[in-house]
Amino acid sequence: MSYNLLKGKRGIIFGALDENSIAWKTAERVHEEGGTFVLTNAPVAMRMGQINALAEKTGSQIIPADATSLEDLENLVSQATEILGGKLDFVLHSIGMSINVRKGRHYTDQNYDWTQKGTDVSAMSFHKTMQTLYKQDAMNEWGSIVALTYMAAQRVFPDYNDMADNKAYLESIARSFGYFFGRDKKVRVNTISQSPTPTTAGSGVKGFDGFIAYAEKMSPLGNATALDCANYTVSLFSDLTKRVTLQNLFNDGGFSNMGVSDAVMDAFVESNNK
């Protein structure tokens, strides 16, 4: 169902890879709500995905950009405002990568060159994106910037590895840069801490199916889906949340406030009785 919440609003959506991506679902929902946008991803990611189909479906243009490159980001923002016909109202940062996770390196045995690359892609790119938007004065007042994160930024999930550090850094950047963006430009900056979601990127984490199953049993409402996250993001892009900023907002079916659930206790007791 569409409410025209984003009619007349313009933006950039980072990170749509395929139809399992949260960014993909968000692009579809933004389009349904009347928003227009450009799509962007790193050239290597674009070769792996089906972003052209999404662009055709939503009437959007694609601007390839490496989010770790200031030159690429400057070109992206200037082209986006030209294509869309004015300043931006929303930006979604949906980017994350850990070579240590991908290569199976344990947290206690990191390759630090890989660690730095992952930090640059997963967190520093968010600072670079906002710095570029800020310096180009590319956001309209009461615009909204959202980045996606995960609860491993606050709690230990052993196999999430250095991505947990990256997400903690990402959330800190959102608060710190969000202060200046709010004070100087009246722009909101928030992060959404999403349930473990079966995306192409998430599936690379060891034991990810276990993450999903455990969170499902712990959450009174069950895990939030990629579409749930897209809907939440739309609400944060809309004028209904004009003074929500500097927040890390949990979209996780209640998981973040749970100690233990009946379902988890029952499974634990059952396994002990075997």
PDB file of C-alpha atoms in Angstrom:
ATOM      1  CA  MET A   1       0.000   0.000   0.000  1.00  0.00           C
ATOM      2  CA  SER A   2       1.301   3.445  -0.941  1.00  0.00           C
ATOM      3  CA  TYR A   3       0.723   6.660   1.012  1.00  0.00           C
ATOM      4  CA  ASN A   4       2.727   9.051  -1.214  1.00  0.00           C
ATOM      5  CA  LEU A   5       5.005   9.711   1.774  1.00  0.00           C
ATOM      6  CA  LEU A   6       7.946  10.612  -0.453  1.00  0.00           C
ATOM      7  CA  LYS A   7       6.208  12.435  -3.279  1.00  0.00           C
ATOM      8  CA  GLY A   8       8.576  15.033  -4.737  1.00  0.00           C
ATOM      9  CA  LYS A   9      11.578  13.812  -2.717  1.00  0.00           C
ATOM     10  CA  ARG A  10      14.939  12.961  -4.313  1.00  0.00           C
ATOM     11  CA  GLY A  11      17.830  10.865  -3.137  1.00  0.00           C
ATOM     12  CA  ILE A  12      20.636   8.350  -3.520  1.00  0.00           C
ATOM     13  CA  ILE A  13      20.435   4.656  -2.635  1.00  0.00           C
ATOM     14  CA  PHE A  14      23.730   2.832  -2.080  1.00  0.00           C
ATOM     15  CA  GLY A  15      24.204  -0.912  -2.102  1.00  0.00           C
ATOM     16  CA  ALA A  16      21.390  -2.553  -4.086  1.00  0.00           C
ATOM     17  CA  LEU A  17      22.832  -5.829  -5.365  1.00  0.00           C
ATOM     18  CA  ASP A  18      19.932  -8.192  -6.024  1.00  0.00           C
ATOM     19  CA  GLU A  19      16.333  -8.680  -4.945  1.00  0.00           C
ATOM     20  CA  ASN A  20      17.482 -10.032  -1.556  1.00  0.00           C
ATOM     21  CA  SER A  21      19.195  -6.731  -0.708  1.00  0.00           C
ATOM     22  CA  ILE A  22      17.623  -4.414   1.839  1.00  0.00           C
ATOM     23  CA  ALA A  23      18.681  -1.541  -0.427  1.00  0.00           C
ATOM     24  CA  TRP A  24      16.802  -3.192  -3.315  1.00  0.00           C
ATOM     25  CA  LYS A  25      13.610  -3.501  -1.270  1.00  0.00           C
ATOM     26  CA  THR A  26      14.046   0.090  -0.085  1.00  0.00           C
ATOM     27  CA  ALA A  27      14.398   1.342  -3.647  1.00  0.00           C
ATOM     28  CA  GLU A  28      11.167  -0.419  -4.612  1.00  0.00           C
ATOM     29  CA  ARG A  29       9.304   1.057  -1.631  1.00  0.00           C
ATOM     30  CA  VAL A  30      10.705   4.567  -2.161  1.00  0.00           C
ATOM     31  CA  HIS A  31       9.554   4.370  -5.782  1.00  0.00           C
ATOM     32  CA  GLU A  32       6.083   3.232  -4.678  1.00  0.00           C
ATOM     33  CA  GLU A  33       5.911   6.170  -2.247  1.00  0.00           C
ATOM     34  CA  GLY A  34       6.645   8.679  -5.010  1.00  0.00           C
ATOM     35  CA  GLY A  35      10.363   9.267  -4.438  1.00  0.00           C
ATOM     36  CA  THR A  36      12.948   9.515  -7.212  1.00  0.00           C
ATOM     37  CA  PHE A  37      16.573   8.515  -6.856  1.00  0.00           C
ATOM     38  CA  VAL A  38      19.797   7.395  -8.432  1.00  0.00           C
ATOM     39  CA  LEU A  39      21.227   3.982  -7.655  1.00  0.00           C
ATOM     40  CA  THR A  40      24.895   3.441  -6.922  1.00  0.00           C
ATOM     41  CA  ASN A  41      27.250   0.624  -6.089  1.00  0.00           C
ATOM     42  CA  ALA A  42      30.894  -0.246  -6.599  1.00  0.00           C
ATOM     43  CA  PRO A  43      31.646  -1.412 -10.149  1.00  0.00           C
ATOM     44  CA  VAL A  44      32.706  -4.875  -8.918  1.00  0.00           C
ATOM     45  CA  ALA A  45      29.450  -5.264  -6.972  1.00  0.00           C
ATOM     46  CA  MET A  46      27.430  -4.136  -9.977  1.00  0.00           C
ATOM     47  CA  ARG A  47      28.967  -6.876 -12.088  1.00  0.00           C
ATOM     48  CA  MET A  48      27.830  -9.439  -9.487  1.00  0.00           C
ATOM     49  CA  GLY A  49      24.238  -8.190  -9.177  1.00  0.00           C
ATOM     50  CA  GLN A  50      21.201  -7.283 -11.217  1.00  0.00           C
ATOM     51  CA  ILE A  51      21.008  -3.548 -10.548  1.00  0.00           C
ATOM     52  CA  ASN A  52      20.048  -2.772 -14.157  1.00  0.00           C
ATOM     53  CA  ALA A  53      16.732  -4.558 -13.658  1.00  0.00           C
ATOM     54  CA  LEU A  54      16.009  -2.464 -10.565  1.00  0.00           C
ATOM     55  CA  ALA A  55      16.877   0.737 -12.410  1.00  0.00           C
ATOM     56  CA  GLU A  56      14.480  -0.162 -15.205  1.00  0.00           C
ATOM     57  CA  LYS A  57      11.714  -1.086 -12.758  1.00  0.00           C
ATOM     58  CA  THR A  58      12.007   2.178 -10.796  1.00  0.00           C
ATOM     59  CA  GLY A  59      12.869   4.510 -13.680  1.00  0.00           C
ATOM     60  CA  SER A  60      16.221   5.302 -12.080  1.00  0.00           C
ATOM     61  CA  GLN A  61      19.671   6.017 -13.391  1.00  0.00           C
ATOM     62  CA  ILE A  62      22.787   4.221 -12.143  1.00  0.00           C
ATOM     63  CA  ILE A  63      26.005   6.007 -11.226  1.00  0.00           C
ATOM     64  CA  PRO A  64      28.861   3.590 -10.459  1.00  0.00           C
ATOM     65  CA  ALA A  65      30.948   4.763  -7.501  1.00  0.00           C
ATOM     66  CA  ASP A  66      33.516   3.330  -5.130  1.00  0.00           C
ATOM     67  CA  ALA A  67      32.273   4.672  -1.786  1.00  0.00           C
ATOM     68  CA  THR A  68      35.834   4.681  -0.426  1.00  0.00           C
ATOM     69  CA  SER A  69      36.912   7.170  -3.124  1.00  0.00           C
ATOM     70  CA  LEU A  70      36.293  10.856  -2.465  1.00  0.00           C
ATOM     71  CA  GLU A  71      36.629  11.565  -6.177  1.00  0.00           C
ATOM     72  CA  ASP A  72      33.923   9.007  -7.012  1.00  0.00           C
ATOM     73  CA  LEU A  73      31.652  10.327  -4.259  1.00  0.00           C
ATOM     74  CA  GLU A  74      32.065  13.939  -5.370  1.00  0.00           C
ATOM     75  CA  ASN A  75      31.150  12.915  -8.907  1.00  0.00           C
ATOM     76  CA  LEU A  76      28.209  10.836  -7.635  1.00  0.00           C
ATOM     77  CA  VAL A  77      26.686  13.655  -5.604  1.00  0.00           C
ATOM     78  CA  SER A  78      27.141  16.317  -8.271  1.00  0.00           C
ATOM     79  CA  GLN A  79      25.704  14.036 -10.990  1.00  0.00           C
ATOM     80  CA  ALA A  80      22.798  12.953  -8.760  1.00  0.00           C
ATOM     81  CA  THR A  81      21.684  16.521  -8.063  1.00  0.00           C
ATOM     82  CA  GLU A  82      21.952  17.321 -11.765  1.00  0.00           C
ATOM     83  CA  ILE A  83      20.003  14.233 -12.863  1.00  0.00           C
ATOM     84  CA  LEU A  84      17.326  14.650 -10.202  1.00  0.00           C
ATOM     85  CA  GLY A  85      16.990  18.401 -10.692  1.00  0.00           C
ATOM     86  CA  GLY A  86      17.942  19.716  -7.289  1.00  0.00           C
ATOM     87  CA  LYS A  87      19.203  19.027  -3.813  1.00  0.00           C
ATOM     88  CA  LEU A  88      18.636  15.670  -2.151  1.00  0.00           C
ATOM     89  CA  ASP A  89      16.099  14.729   0.498  1.00  0.00           C
ATOM     90  CA  PHE A  90      17.325  11.257   1.437  1.00  0.00           C
ATOM     91  CA  VAL A  91      20.357   8.964   1.278  1.00  0.00           C
ATOM     92  CA  LEU A  92      20.577   5.273   2.183  1.00  0.00           C
ATOM     93  CA  HIS A  93      24.002   3.846   3.055  1.00  0.00           C
ATOM     94  CA  SER A  94      23.678   0.054   2.796  1.00  0.00           C
ATOM     95  CA  ILE A  95      27.297  -1.038   2.449  1.00  0.00           C
ATOM     96  CA  GLY A  96      29.355  -3.550   4.376  1.00  0.00           C
ATOM     97  CA  MET A  97      32.247  -5.902   3.699  1.00  0.00           C
ATOM     98  CA  SER A  98      34.828  -7.879   5.668  1.00  0.00           C
ATOM     99  CA  ILE A  99      37.602  -9.689   3.856  1.00  0.00           C
ATOM    100  CA  ASN A 100      38.533 -11.417   7.128  1.00  0.00           C
ATOM    101  CA  VAL A 101      35.035 -12.902   7.280  1.00  0.00           C
ATOM    102  CA  ARG A 102      35.050 -13.788   3.606  1.00  0.00           C
ATOM    103  CA  LYS A 103      38.448 -15.499   3.863  1.00  0.00           C
ATOM    104  CA  GLY A 104      37.662 -17.264   7.138  1.00  0.00           C
ATOM    105  CA  ARG A 105      40.229 -15.437   9.281  1.00  0.00           C
ATOM    106  CA  HIS A 106      39.351 -15.608  12.977  1.00  0.00           C
ATOM    107  CA  TYR A 107      38.917 -12.409  15.008  1.00  0.00           C
ATOM    108  CA  THR A 108      42.046 -13.292  17.009  1.00  0.00           C
ATOM    109  CA  ASP A 109      44.092 -13.742  13.825  1.00  0.00           C
ATOM    110  CA  GLN A 110      43.175 -10.818  11.603  1.00  0.00           C
ATOM    111  CA  ASN A 111      44.983  -9.746   8.494  1.00  0.00           C
ATOM    112  CA  TYR A 112      45.163  -6.031   9.304  1.00  0.00           C
ATOM    113  CA  ASP A 113      45.387  -4.926   5.686  1.00  0.00           C
ATOM    114  CA  TRP A 114      42.053  -6.674   5.182  1.00  0.00           C
ATOM    115  CA  THR A 115      40.744  -5.151   8.406  1.00  0.00           C
ATOM    116  CA  GLN A 116      41.551  -1.636   7.213  1.00  0.00           C
ATOM    117  CA  LYS A 117      39.906  -2.289   3.856  1.00  0.00           C
ATOM    118  CA  GLY A 118      36.770  -3.548   5.579  1.00  0.00           C
ATOM    119  CA  THR A 119      36.665  -0.534   7.898  1.00  0.00           C
ATOM    120  CA  ASP A 120      37.038   1.816   4.946  1.00  0.00           C
ATOM    121  CA  VAL A 121      34.204   0.143   3.026  1.00  0.00           C
ATOM    122  CA  SER A 122      31.849  -0.520   5.930  1.00  0.00           C
ATOM    123  CA  ALA A 123      32.238   2.589   8.095  1.00  0.00           C
ATOM    124  CA  MET A 124      34.619   5.255   6.827  1.00  0.00           C
ATOM    125  CA  SER A 125      32.684   5.345   3.554  1.00  0.00           C
ATOM    126  CA  PHE A 126      29.741   6.682   5.559  1.00  0.00           C
ATOM    127  CA  HIS A 127      31.834   9.571   6.845  1.00  0.00           C
ATOM    128  CA  LYS A 128      33.170  10.222   3.343  1.00  0.00           C
ATOM    129  CA  THR A 129      29.647  10.202   1.919  1.00  0.00           C
ATOM    130  CA  MET A 130      28.330  12.652   4.491  1.00  0.00           C
ATOM    131  CA  GLN A 131      31.389  14.876   4.228  1.00  0.00           C
ATOM    132  CA  THR A 132      30.852  15.072   0.474  1.00  0.00           C
ATOM    133  CA  LEU A 133      27.152  15.859   0.886  1.00  0.00           C
ATOM    134  CA  TYR A 134      27.955  18.447   3.560  1.00  0.00           C
ATOM    135  CA  LYS A 135      30.680  20.221   1.589  1.00  0.00           C
ATOM    136  CA  GLN A 136      28.609  20.335  -1.586  1.00  0.00           C
ATOM    137  CA  ASP A 137      25.578  21.546   0.412  1.00  0.00           C
ATOM    138  CA  ALA A 138      23.690  18.843  -1.452  1.00  0.00           C
ATOM    139  CA  MET A 139      20.954  18.083   1.110  1.00  0.00           C
ATOM    140  CA  ASN A 140      17.687  19.949   1.503  1.00  0.00           C
ATOM    141  CA  GLU A 141      16.693  21.107   4.973  1.00  0.00           C
ATOM    142  CA  TRP A 142      14.896  18.345   6.885  1.00  0.00           C
ATOM    143  CA  GLY A 143      16.539  15.767   4.665  1.00  0.00           C
ATOM    144  CA  SER A 144      17.302  12.315   6.057  1.00  0.00           C
ATOM    145  CA  ILE A 145      20.381  10.092   5.921  1.00  0.00           C
ATOM    146  CA  VAL A 146      20.139   6.460   7.059  1.00  0.00           C
ATOM    147  CA  ALA A 147      22.773   3.746   7.411  1.00  0.00           C
ATOM    148  CA  LEU A 148      22.169   0.077   8.149  1.00  0.00           C
ATOM    149  CA  THR A 149      23.837  -1.590  11.109  1.00  0.00           C
ATOM    150  CA  TYR A 150      23.581  -4.685  13.310  1.00  0.00           C
ATOM    151  CA  MET A 151      23.377  -5.369  17.020  1.00  0.00           C
ATOM    152  CA  ALA A 152      26.860  -6.897  17.093  1.00  0.00           C
ATOM    153  CA  ALA A 153      27.985  -3.275  17.494  1.00  0.00           C
ATOM    154  CA  GLN A 154      26.782  -3.521  21.112  1.00  0.00           C
ATOM    155  CA  ARG A 155      26.883  -7.228  21.966  1.00  0.00           C
ATOM    156  CA  VAL A 156      29.235 -10.103  21.213  1.00  0.00           C
ATOM    157  CA  PHE A 157      28.428 -12.306  18.233  1.00  0.00           C
ATOM    158  CA  PRO A 158      31.718 -14.212  17.855  1.00  0.00           C
ATOM    159  CA  ASP A 159      31.514 -15.119  14.171  1.00  0.00           C
ATOM    160  CA  TYR A 160      30.558 -11.577  13.125  1.00  0.00           C
ATOM    161  CA  ASN A 161      34.261 -10.871  13.500  1.00  0.00           C
ATOM    162  CA  ASP A 162      35.610  -7.404  12.633  1.00  0.00           C
ATOM    163  CA  MET A 163      32.270  -6.406  11.112  1.00  0.00           C
ATOM    164  CA  ALA A 164      31.112  -5.812  14.707  1.00  0.00           C
ATOM    165  CA  ASP A 165      33.848  -3.194  15.108  1.00  0.00           C
ATOM    166  CA  ASN A 166      32.933  -1.669  11.763  1.00  0.00           C
ATOM    167  CA  LYS A 167      29.285  -1.339  12.771  1.00  0.00           C
ATOM    168  CA  ALA A 168      30.213   0.248  16.110  1.00  0.00           C
ATOM    169  CA  TYR A 169      32.337   2.793  14.234  1.00  0.00           C
ATOM    170  CA  LEU A 170      29.517   3.378  11.738  1.00  0.00           C
ATOM    171  CA  GLU A 171      27.073   4.173  14.552  1.00  0.00           C
ATOM    172  CA  SER A 172      29.549   6.567  16.160  1.00  0.00           C
ATOM    173  CA  ILE A 173      30.022   8.382  12.846  1.00  0.00           C
ATOM    174  CA  ALA A 174      26.247   8.725  12.510  1.00  0.00           C
ATOM    175  CA  ARG A 175      26.018  10.445  15.891  1.00  0.00           C
ATOM    176  CA  SER A 176      29.088  12.646  15.485  1.00  0.00           C
ATOM    177  CA  PHE A 177      28.458  13.804  11.919  1.00  0.00           C
ATOM    178  CA  GLY A 178      24.741  13.876  12.596  1.00  0.00           C
ATOM    179  CA  TYR A 179      25.263  16.596  15.183  1.00  0.00           C
ATOM    180  CA  PHE A 180      26.937  18.912  12.675  1.00  0.00           C
ATOM    181  CA  PHE A 181      24.500  18.028   9.885  1.00  0.00           C
ATOM    182  CA  GLY A 182      21.584  18.786  12.179  1.00  0.00           C
ATOM    183  CA  ARG A 183      23.018  21.978  13.602  1.00  0.00           C
ATOM    184  CA  ASP A 184      24.185  23.446  10.310  1.00  0.00           C
ATOM    185  CA  LYS A 185      21.851  22.005   7.669  1.00  0.00           C
ATOM    186  CA  LYS A 186      18.760  20.721   9.549  1.00  0.00           C
ATOM    187  CA  VAL A 187      19.483  17.226   8.200  1.00  0.00           C
ATOM    188  CA  ARG A 188      18.693  14.046  10.164  1.00  0.00           C
ATOM    189  CA  VAL A 189      21.170  11.165  10.502  1.00  0.00           C
ATOM    190  CA  ASN A 190      20.155   7.800  11.949  1.00  0.00           C
ATOM    191  CA  THR A 191      21.102   4.133  11.842  1.00  0.00           C
ATOM    192  CA  ILE A 192      18.757   1.157  11.714  1.00  0.00           C
ATOM    193  CA  SER A 193      19.896  -1.923  13.609  1.00  0.00           C
ATOM    194  CA  GLN A 194      18.215  -4.667  11.618  1.00  0.00           C
ATOM    195  CA  SER A 195      17.491  -8.304  12.458  1.00  0.00           C
ATOM    196  CA  PRO A 196      19.861 -10.790  10.825  1.00  0.00           C
ATOM    197  CA  THR A 197      18.518 -10.845   7.279  1.00  0.00           C
ATOM    198  CA  PRO A 198      19.254 -13.454   4.568  1.00  0.00           C
ATOM    199  CA  THR A 199      20.908 -11.097   2.089  1.00  0.00           C
ATOM    200  CA  THR A 200      23.740 -12.037  -0.251  1.00  0.00           C
ATOM    201  CA  ALA A 201      26.220 -10.133   1.938  1.00  0.00           C
ATOM    202  CA  GLY A 202      24.923 -11.505   5.245  1.00  0.00           C
ATOM    203  CA  SER A 203      25.084 -15.099   4.101  1.00  0.00           C
ATOM    204  CA  GLY A 204      28.882 -14.847   4.016  1.00  0.00           C
ATOM    205  CA  VAL A 205      29.073 -14.787   7.825  1.00  0.00           C
ATOM    206  CA  LYS A 206      29.912 -18.166   9.392  1.00  0.00           C
ATOM    207  CA  GLY A 207      26.923 -19.630  11.232  1.00  0.00           C
ATOM    208  CA  PHE A 208      24.555 -17.057   9.753  1.00  0.00           C
ATOM    209  CA  ASP A 209      21.665 -19.523   9.586  1.00  0.00           C
ATOM    210  CA  GLY A 210      22.141 -20.049  13.318  1.00  0.00           C
ATOM    211  CA  PHE A 211      22.022 -16.278  13.892  1.00  0.00           C
ATOM    212  CA  ILE A 212      18.698 -16.119  12.077  1.00  0.00           C
ATOM    213  CA  ALA A 213      17.170 -19.110  13.849  1.00  0.00           C
ATOM    214  CA  TYR A 214      18.274 -17.932  17.300  1.00  0.00           C
ATOM    215  CA  ALA A 215      16.998 -14.372  16.731  1.00  0.00           C
ATOM    216  CA  GLU A 216      13.686 -15.744  15.478  1.00  0.00           C
ATOM    217  CA  LYS A 217      13.230 -17.750  18.687  1.00  0.00           C
ATOM    218  CA  MET A 218      14.268 -14.811  20.862  1.00  0.00           C
ATOM    219  CA  SER A 219      12.145 -12.099  19.255  1.00  0.00           C
ATOM    220  CA  PRO A 220       8.519 -11.831  20.391  1.00  0.00           C
ATOM    221  CA  LEU A 221       7.506 -10.549  16.951  1.00  0.00           C
ATOM    222  CA  GLY A 222      10.000 -12.680  15.033  1.00  0.00           C
ATOM    223  CA  ASN A 223      12.766 -11.359  12.812  1.00  0.00           C
ATOM    224  CA  ALA A 224      12.216  -8.210  10.787  1.00  0.00           C
ATOM    225  CA  THR A 225      12.419  -8.889   7.061  1.00  0.00           C
ATOM    226  CA  ALA A 226      14.210  -6.864   4.393  1.00  0.00           C
ATOM    227  CA  LEU A 227      10.812  -5.409   3.441  1.00  0.00           C
ATOM    228  CA  ASP A 228      10.170  -4.448   7.075  1.00  0.00           C
ATOM    229  CA  CYS A 229      13.476  -2.580   7.052  1.00  0.00           C
ATOM    230  CA  ALA A 230      12.581  -0.884   3.780  1.00  0.00           C
ATOM    231  CA  ASN A 231       9.294   0.311   5.271  1.00  0.00           C
ATOM    232  CA  TYR A 232      11.052   1.617   8.382  1.00  0.00           C
ATOM    233  CA  THR A 233      13.558   3.443   6.194  1.00  0.00           C
ATOM    234  CA  VAL A 234      10.729   5.045   4.216  1.00  0.00           C
ATOM    235  CA  SER A 235       9.281   6.373   7.473  1.00  0.00           C
ATOM    236  CA  LEU A 236      12.653   7.896   8.353  1.00  0.00           C
ATOM    237  CA  PHE A 237      12.912   9.485   4.910  1.00  0.00           C
ATOM    238  CA  SER A 238       9.450  10.990   5.291  1.00  0.00           C
ATOM    239  CA  ASP A 239       8.379  14.219   6.986  1.00  0.00           C
ATOM    240  CA  LEU A 240       6.697  12.164   9.731  1.00  0.00           C
ATOM    241  CA  THR A 241      10.049  11.823  11.530  1.00  0.00           C
ATOM    242  CA  LYS A 242      11.416  15.352  11.082  1.00  0.00           C
ATOM    243  CA  ARG A 243      13.063  15.567  14.493  1.00  0.00           C
ATOM    244  CA  VAL A 244      14.335  12.026  14.864  1.00  0.00           C
ATOM    245  CA  THR A 245      18.121  12.187  14.625  1.00  0.00           C
ATOM    246  CA  LEU A 246      21.339  10.795  16.166  1.00  0.00           C
ATOM    247  CA  GLN A 247      19.453   7.572  16.935  1.00  0.00           C
ATOM    248  CA  ASN A 248      20.330   3.921  16.541  1.00  0.00           C
ATOM    249  CA  LEU A 249      16.867   2.478  15.951  1.00  0.00           C
ATOM    250  CA  PHE A 250      16.247  -1.235  16.427  1.00  0.00           C
ATOM    251  CA  ASN A 251      14.103  -2.998  13.831  1.00  0.00           C
ATOM    252  CA  ASP A 252      14.424  -6.489  15.226  1.00  0.00           C
ATOM    253  CA  GLY A 253      11.089  -7.796  16.487  1.00  0.00           C
ATOM    254  CA  GLY A 254      12.037  -6.959  20.061  1.00  0.00           C
ATOM    255  CA  PHE A 255      15.260  -8.999  20.143  1.00  0.00           C
ATOM    256  CA  SER A 256      17.375  -6.129  21.510  1.00  0.00           C
ATOM    257  CA  ASN A 257      15.399  -5.965  24.762  1.00  0.00           C
ATOM    258  CA  MET A 258      15.192  -9.699  25.406  1.00  0.00           C
ATOM    259  CA  GLY A 259      17.172 -11.634  27.999  1.00  0.00           C
ATOM    260  CA  VAL A 260      15.785 -15.040  27.123  1.00  0.00           C
ATOM    261  CA  SER A 261      12.566 -16.355  25.613  1.00  0.00           C
ATOM    262  CA  ASP A 262      10.431 -19.401  26.374  1.00  0.00           C
ATOM    263  CA  ALA A 263      11.309 -20.873  22.983  1.00  0.00           C
ATOM    264  CA  VAL A 264      15.051 -20.622  23.608  1.00  0.00           C
ATOM    265  CA  MET A 265      14.721 -22.002  27.151  1.00  0.00           C
ATOM    266  CA  ASP A 266      12.601 -24.890  25.915  1.00  0.00           C
ATOM    267  CA  ALA A 267      15.184 -25.756  23.264  1.00  0.00           C
ATOM    268  CA  PHE A 268      17.991 -25.562  25.830  1.00  0.00           C
ATOM    269  CA  VAL A 269      16.169 -27.760  28.328  1.00  0.00           C
ATOM    270  CA  GLU A 270      15.236 -30.253  25.635  1.00  0.00           C
ATOM    271  CA  SER A 271      18.840 -30.563  24.443  1.00  0.00           C
ATOM    272  CA  ASN A 272      20.050 -31.082  28.017  1.00  0.00           C
ATOM    273  CA  ASN A 273      17.523 -33.839  28.618  1.00  0.00           C
ATOM    274  CA  LYS A 274      18.610 -35.912  25.635  1.00  0.00           C
TER     275      LYS A 274
END
